[in-house]
mmCIF file of C-alpha atoms in Angstrom:
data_model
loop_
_atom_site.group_PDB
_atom_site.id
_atom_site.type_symbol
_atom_site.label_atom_id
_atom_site.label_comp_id
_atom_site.label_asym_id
_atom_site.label_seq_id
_atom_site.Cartn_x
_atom_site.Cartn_y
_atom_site.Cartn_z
ATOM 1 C CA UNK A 11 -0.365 90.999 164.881
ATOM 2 C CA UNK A 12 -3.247 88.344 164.742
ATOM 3 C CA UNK A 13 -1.799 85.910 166.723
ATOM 4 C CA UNK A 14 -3.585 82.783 166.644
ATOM 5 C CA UNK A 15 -6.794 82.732 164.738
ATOM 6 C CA UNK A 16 -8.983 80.003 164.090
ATOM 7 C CA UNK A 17 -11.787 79.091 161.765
ATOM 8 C CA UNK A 18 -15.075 78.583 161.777
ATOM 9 C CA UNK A 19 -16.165 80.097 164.899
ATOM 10 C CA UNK A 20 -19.839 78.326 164.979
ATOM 11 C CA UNK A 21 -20.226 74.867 163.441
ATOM 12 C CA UNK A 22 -22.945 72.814 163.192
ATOM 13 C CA UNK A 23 -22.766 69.052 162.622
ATOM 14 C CA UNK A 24 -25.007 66.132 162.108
ATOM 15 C CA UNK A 25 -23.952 62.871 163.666
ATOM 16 C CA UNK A 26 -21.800 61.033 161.052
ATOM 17 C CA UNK A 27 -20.746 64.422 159.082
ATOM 18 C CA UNK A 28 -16.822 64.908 158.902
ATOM 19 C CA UNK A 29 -15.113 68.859 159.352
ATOM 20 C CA UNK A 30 -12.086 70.134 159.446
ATOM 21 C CA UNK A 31 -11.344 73.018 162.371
ATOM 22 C CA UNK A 32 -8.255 74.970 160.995
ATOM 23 C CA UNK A 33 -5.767 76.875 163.021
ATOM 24 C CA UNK A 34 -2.996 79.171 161.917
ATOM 25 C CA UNK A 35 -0.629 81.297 164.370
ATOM 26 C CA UNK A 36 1.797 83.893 163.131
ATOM 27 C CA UNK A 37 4.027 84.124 165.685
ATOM 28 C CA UNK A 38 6.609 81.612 164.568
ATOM 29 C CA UNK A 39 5.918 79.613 167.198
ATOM 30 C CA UNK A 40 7.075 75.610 166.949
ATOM 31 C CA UNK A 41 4.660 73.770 169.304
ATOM 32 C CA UNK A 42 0.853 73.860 168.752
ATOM 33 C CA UNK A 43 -1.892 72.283 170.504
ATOM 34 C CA UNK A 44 -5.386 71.797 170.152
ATOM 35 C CA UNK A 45 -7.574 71.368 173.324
ATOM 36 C CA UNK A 46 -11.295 70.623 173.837
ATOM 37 C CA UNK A 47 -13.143 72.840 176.597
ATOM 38 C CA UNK A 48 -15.797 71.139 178.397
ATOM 39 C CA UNK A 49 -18.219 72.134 181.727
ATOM 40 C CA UNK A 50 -16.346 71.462 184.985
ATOM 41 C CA UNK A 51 -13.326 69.990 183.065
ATOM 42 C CA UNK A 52 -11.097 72.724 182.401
ATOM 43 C CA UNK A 53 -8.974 72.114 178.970
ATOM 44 C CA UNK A 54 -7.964 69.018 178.093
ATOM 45 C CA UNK A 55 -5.652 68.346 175.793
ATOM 46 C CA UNK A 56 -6.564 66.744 172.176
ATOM 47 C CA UNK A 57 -3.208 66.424 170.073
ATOM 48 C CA UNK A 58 -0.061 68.176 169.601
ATOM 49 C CA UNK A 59 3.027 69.138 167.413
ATOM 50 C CA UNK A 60 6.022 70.089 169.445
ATOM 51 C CA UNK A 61 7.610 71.399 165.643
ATOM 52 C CA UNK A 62 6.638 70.958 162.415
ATOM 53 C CA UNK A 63 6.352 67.594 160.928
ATOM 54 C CA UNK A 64 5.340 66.070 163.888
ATOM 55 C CA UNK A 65 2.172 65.279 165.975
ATOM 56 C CA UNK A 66 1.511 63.267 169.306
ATOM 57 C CA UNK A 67 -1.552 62.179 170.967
ATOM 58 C CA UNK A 68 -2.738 64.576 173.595
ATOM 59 C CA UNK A 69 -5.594 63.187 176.977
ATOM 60 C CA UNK A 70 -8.359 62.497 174.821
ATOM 61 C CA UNK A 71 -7.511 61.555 170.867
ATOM 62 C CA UNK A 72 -9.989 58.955 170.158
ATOM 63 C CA UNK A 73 -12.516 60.282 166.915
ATOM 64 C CA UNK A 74 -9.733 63.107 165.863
ATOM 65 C CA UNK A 75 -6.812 63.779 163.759
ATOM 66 C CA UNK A 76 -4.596 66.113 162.847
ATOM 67 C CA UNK A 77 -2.191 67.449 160.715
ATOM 68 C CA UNK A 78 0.607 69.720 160.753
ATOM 69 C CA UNK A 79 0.726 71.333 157.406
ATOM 70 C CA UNK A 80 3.546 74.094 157.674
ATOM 71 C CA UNK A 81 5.142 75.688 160.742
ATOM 72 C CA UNK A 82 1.588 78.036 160.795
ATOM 73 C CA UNK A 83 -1.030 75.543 160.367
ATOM 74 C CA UNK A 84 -2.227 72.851 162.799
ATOM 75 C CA UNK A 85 -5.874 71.090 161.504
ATOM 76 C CA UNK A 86 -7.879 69.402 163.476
ATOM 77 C CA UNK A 87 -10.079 67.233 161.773
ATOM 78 C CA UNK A 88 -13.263 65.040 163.010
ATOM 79 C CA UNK A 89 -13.574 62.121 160.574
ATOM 80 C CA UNK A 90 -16.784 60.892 161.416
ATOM 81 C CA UNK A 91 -18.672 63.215 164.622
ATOM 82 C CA UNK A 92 -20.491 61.734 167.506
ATOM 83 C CA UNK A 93 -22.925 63.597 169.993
ATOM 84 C CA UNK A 94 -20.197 63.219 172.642
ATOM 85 C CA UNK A 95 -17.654 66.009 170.583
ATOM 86 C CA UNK A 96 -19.981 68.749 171.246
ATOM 87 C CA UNK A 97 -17.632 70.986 172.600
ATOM 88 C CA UNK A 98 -15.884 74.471 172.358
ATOM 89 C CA UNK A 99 -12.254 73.864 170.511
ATOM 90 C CA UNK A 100 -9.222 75.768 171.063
ATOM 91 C CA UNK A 101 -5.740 76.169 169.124
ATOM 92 C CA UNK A 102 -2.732 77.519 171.384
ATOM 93 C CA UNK A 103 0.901 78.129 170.099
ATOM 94 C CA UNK A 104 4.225 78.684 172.084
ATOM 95 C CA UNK A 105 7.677 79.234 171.274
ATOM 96 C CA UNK A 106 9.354 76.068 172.749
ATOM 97 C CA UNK A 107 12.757 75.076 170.957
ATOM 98 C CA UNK A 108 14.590 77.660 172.969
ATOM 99 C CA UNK A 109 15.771 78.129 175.929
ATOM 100 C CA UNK A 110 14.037 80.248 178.915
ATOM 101 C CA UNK A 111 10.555 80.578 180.635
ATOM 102 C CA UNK A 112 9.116 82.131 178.065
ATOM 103 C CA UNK A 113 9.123 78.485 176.129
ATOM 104 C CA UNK A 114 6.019 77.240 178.286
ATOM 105 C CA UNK A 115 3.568 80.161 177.402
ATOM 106 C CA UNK A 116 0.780 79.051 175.248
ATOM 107 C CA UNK A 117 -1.094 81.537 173.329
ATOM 108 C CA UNK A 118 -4.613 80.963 172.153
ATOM 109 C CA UNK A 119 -6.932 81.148 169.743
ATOM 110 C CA UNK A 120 -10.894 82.416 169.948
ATOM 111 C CA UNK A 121 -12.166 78.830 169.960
ATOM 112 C CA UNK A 122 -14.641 76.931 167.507
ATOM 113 C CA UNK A 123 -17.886 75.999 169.503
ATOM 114 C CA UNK A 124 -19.173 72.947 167.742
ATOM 115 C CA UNK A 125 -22.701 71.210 168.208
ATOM 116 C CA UNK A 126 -23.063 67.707 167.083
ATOM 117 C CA UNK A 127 -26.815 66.724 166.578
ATOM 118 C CA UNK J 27 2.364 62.599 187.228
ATOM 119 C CA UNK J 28 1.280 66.683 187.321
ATOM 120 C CA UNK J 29 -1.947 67.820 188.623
ATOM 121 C CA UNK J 30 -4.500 70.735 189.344
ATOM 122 C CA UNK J 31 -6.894 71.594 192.027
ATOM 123 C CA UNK J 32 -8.833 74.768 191.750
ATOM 124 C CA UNK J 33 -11.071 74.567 195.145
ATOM 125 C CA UNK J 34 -14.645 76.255 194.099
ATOM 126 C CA UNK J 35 -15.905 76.335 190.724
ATOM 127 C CA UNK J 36 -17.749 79.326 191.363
ATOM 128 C CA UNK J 37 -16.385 82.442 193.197
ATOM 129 C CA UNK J 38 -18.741 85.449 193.513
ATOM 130 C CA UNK J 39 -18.019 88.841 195.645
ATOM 131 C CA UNK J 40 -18.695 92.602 195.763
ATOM 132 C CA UNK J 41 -17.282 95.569 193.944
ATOM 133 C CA UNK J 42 -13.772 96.449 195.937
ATOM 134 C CA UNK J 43 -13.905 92.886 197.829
ATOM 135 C CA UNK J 44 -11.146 90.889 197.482
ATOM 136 C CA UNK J 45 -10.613 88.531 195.243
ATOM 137 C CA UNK J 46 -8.957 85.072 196.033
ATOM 138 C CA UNK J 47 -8.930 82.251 193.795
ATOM 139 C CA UNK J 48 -7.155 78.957 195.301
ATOM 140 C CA UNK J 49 -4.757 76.730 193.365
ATOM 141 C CA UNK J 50 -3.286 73.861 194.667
ATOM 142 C CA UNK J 51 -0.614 71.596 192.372
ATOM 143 C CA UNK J 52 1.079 68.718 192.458
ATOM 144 C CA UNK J 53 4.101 68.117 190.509
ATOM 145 C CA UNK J 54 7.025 65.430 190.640
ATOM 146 C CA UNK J 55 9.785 68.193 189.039
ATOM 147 C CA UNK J 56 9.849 72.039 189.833
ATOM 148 C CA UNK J 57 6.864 73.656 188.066
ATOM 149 C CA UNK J 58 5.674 76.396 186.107
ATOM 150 C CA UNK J 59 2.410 77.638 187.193
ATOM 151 C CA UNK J 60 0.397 80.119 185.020
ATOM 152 C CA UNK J 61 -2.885 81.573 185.825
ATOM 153 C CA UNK J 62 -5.177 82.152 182.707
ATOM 154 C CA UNK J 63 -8.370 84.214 182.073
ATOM 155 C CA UNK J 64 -11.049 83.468 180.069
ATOM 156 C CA UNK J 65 -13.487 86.339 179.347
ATOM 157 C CA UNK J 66 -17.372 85.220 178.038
ATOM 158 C CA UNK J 67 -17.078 83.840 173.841
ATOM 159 C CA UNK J 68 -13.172 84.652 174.266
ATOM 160 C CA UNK J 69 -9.778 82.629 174.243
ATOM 161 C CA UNK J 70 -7.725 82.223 177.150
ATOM 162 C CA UNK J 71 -5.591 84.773 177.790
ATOM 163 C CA UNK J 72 -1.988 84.970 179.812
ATOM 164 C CA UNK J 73 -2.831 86.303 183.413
ATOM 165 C CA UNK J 74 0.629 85.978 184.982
ATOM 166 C CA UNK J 75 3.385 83.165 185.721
ATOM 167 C CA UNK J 76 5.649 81.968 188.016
ATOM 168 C CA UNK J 77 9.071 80.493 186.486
ATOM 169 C CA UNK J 78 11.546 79.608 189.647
ATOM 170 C CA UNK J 79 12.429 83.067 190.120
ATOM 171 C CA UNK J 80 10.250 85.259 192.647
ATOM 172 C CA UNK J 81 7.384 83.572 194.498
ATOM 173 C CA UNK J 82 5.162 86.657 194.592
ATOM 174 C CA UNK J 83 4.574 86.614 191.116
ATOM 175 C CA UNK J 84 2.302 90.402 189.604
ATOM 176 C CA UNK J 85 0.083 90.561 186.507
ATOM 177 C CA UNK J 86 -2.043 92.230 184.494
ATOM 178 C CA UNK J 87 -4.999 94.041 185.698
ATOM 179 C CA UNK J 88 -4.202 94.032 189.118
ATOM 180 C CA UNK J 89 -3.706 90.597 189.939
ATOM 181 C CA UNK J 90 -1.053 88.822 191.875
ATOM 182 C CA UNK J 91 0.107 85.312 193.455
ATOM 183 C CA UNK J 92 2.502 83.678 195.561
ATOM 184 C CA UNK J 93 3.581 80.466 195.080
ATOM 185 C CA UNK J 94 4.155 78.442 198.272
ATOM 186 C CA UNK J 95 6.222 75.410 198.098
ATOM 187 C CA UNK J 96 5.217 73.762 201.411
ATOM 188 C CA UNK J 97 1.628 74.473 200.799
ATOM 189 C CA UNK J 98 1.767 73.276 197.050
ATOM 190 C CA UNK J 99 0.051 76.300 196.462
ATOM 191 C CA UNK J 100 -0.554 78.992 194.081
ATOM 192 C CA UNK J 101 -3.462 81.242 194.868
ATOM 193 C CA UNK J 102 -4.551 84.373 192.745
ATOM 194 C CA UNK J 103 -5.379 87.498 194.189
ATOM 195 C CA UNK J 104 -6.799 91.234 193.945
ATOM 196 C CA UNK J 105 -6.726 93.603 196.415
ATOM 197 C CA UNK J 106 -10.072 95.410 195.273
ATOM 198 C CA UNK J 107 -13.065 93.299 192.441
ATOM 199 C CA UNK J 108 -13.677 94.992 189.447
ATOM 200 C CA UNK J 109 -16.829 94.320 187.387
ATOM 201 C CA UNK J 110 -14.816 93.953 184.655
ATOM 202 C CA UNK J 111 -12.951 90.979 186.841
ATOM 203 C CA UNK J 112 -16.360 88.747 185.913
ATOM 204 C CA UNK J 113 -14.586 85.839 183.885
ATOM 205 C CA UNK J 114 -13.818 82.526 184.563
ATOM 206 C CA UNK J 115 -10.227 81.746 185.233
ATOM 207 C CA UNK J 116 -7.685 78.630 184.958
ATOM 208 C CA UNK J 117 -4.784 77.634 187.409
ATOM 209 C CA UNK J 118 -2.007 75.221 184.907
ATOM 210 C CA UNK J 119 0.379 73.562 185.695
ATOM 211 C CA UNK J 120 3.572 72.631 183.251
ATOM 212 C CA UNK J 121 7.240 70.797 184.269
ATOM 213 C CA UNK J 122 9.855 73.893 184.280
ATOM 214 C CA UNK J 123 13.010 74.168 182.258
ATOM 215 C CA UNK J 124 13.965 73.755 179.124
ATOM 216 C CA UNK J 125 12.852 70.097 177.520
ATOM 217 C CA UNK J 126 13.902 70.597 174.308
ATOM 218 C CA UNK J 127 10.476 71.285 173.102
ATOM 219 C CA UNK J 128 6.703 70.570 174.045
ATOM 220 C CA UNK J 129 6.101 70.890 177.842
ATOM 221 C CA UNK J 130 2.727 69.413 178.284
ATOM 222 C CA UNK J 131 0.090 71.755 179.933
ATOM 223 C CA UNK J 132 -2.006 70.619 182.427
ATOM 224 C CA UNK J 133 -5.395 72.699 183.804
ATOM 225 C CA UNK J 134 -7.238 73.259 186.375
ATOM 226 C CA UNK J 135 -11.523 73.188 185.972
ATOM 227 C CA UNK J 136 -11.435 76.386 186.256
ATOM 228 C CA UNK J 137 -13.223 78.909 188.637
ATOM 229 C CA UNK J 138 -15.881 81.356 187.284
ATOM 230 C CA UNK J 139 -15.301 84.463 189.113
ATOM 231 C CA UNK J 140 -18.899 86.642 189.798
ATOM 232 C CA UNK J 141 -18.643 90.502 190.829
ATOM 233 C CA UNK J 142 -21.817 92.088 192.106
ATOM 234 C CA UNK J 143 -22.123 95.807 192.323
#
């Protein structure tokens, strides 16, 4: 069972270039999320889909979008990067949609590190 | 509004010391509290939760903590440091029961946890 895996794992960007960070969990899970990981700032949150078809702004949105192409797939993508987006990017997934505890886990990927130059 | 404190960014103890890792919330509603770990180039990973039902909540690899309502606390401990223990390790925060849906997940800035032989 992969869980959640993410692609690339290393990405390098020049300031200006566009990428797409894709994100697919197998766990029939409805809710994904997409956080950005940052020194002394713990994970904040970018965007996410509580079930498929749709997505809501997360802490910090502004230079990203994303879509939610099946119940498996969450993208992230950058449309234009700046400097400031150098970061390491991480997918979660959790079940949500039912009842009990076991709802508010979040499951996560590897992580993309990204370097904007 | 939900919050986080993690007091020290950086732990750092001996093989068999023990290991304590302070928490401290603040939440409007009951909470879920999770503690996650994040080994070096990995995801986070699930270290243990509390849901409203014991407040001396066990995990994996040893690990325990008690949440304390009148202290808005929830502080991770281990009896005796591995070196394997070495990671860096998130206190989160999320609204309990069932919403329906997304529950939005809020972190601490983590504390990186050293063990010296």
């Amino acid at each position: 069972n992969a869980g959640v895996t993410q692609t690339p794992k290393f990405q390098v960007l020049k300031t200006g270039q566009s990428m797409t960070l894709q994100c697919a969990q197998d766990m029939n899970h409805n809710s994904m999320y997409w956080y950005r990981q940052d020194p002394g700032m713990g994970l904040r949150l970018i965007y996410y889909s509580a079930s498929e078809g749709t997505t809501d702004k997360g802490e910090v949105p502004n230079g990203y979008n994303v879509s939610r192409l099946n119940k498996r797939e969450f993208s992230l993508r950058l449309e234009s990067a700046a400097p400031s987006q150098t970061s390491v990017y991480f997918c979660a997934s959790s079940e949500a949609g039912r009842t009990g505890s076991n709802l508010n886990i979040q499951y996560f990927g590897a992580g993309t590190r990204l370097s904007v130059l | 509004a939900q919050s986080v404190t993690q007091l020290g960014s950086h732990v750092s103890v001996s093989e068999g010391a023990l290991v304590l890792l302070r928490c401290n919330y603040s939440s409007s509603v009951p909470p879920y509290l999770f503690w996650y770990v994040q080994y070096p180039n990995q995801g986070l990973q699930l270290l243990l939760k509390y849901t409203s039902a014991a407040t001396l909540v066990k995990g994996i690899n040893g690990f325990e903590a008690e949440f304390k309502k009148s202290e808005t606390s929830f502080h991770l401990t281990k009896p005796s440091a591995h070196m394997s223990d070495a990671a860096e390790y998130f206190c989160a925060v999320t609204k309990g029961g069932f919403s329906g849906g997304y529950n939005k997940l809020i972190f601490g800035a983590g504390t990186r946890l050293a063990v010296h032989p």
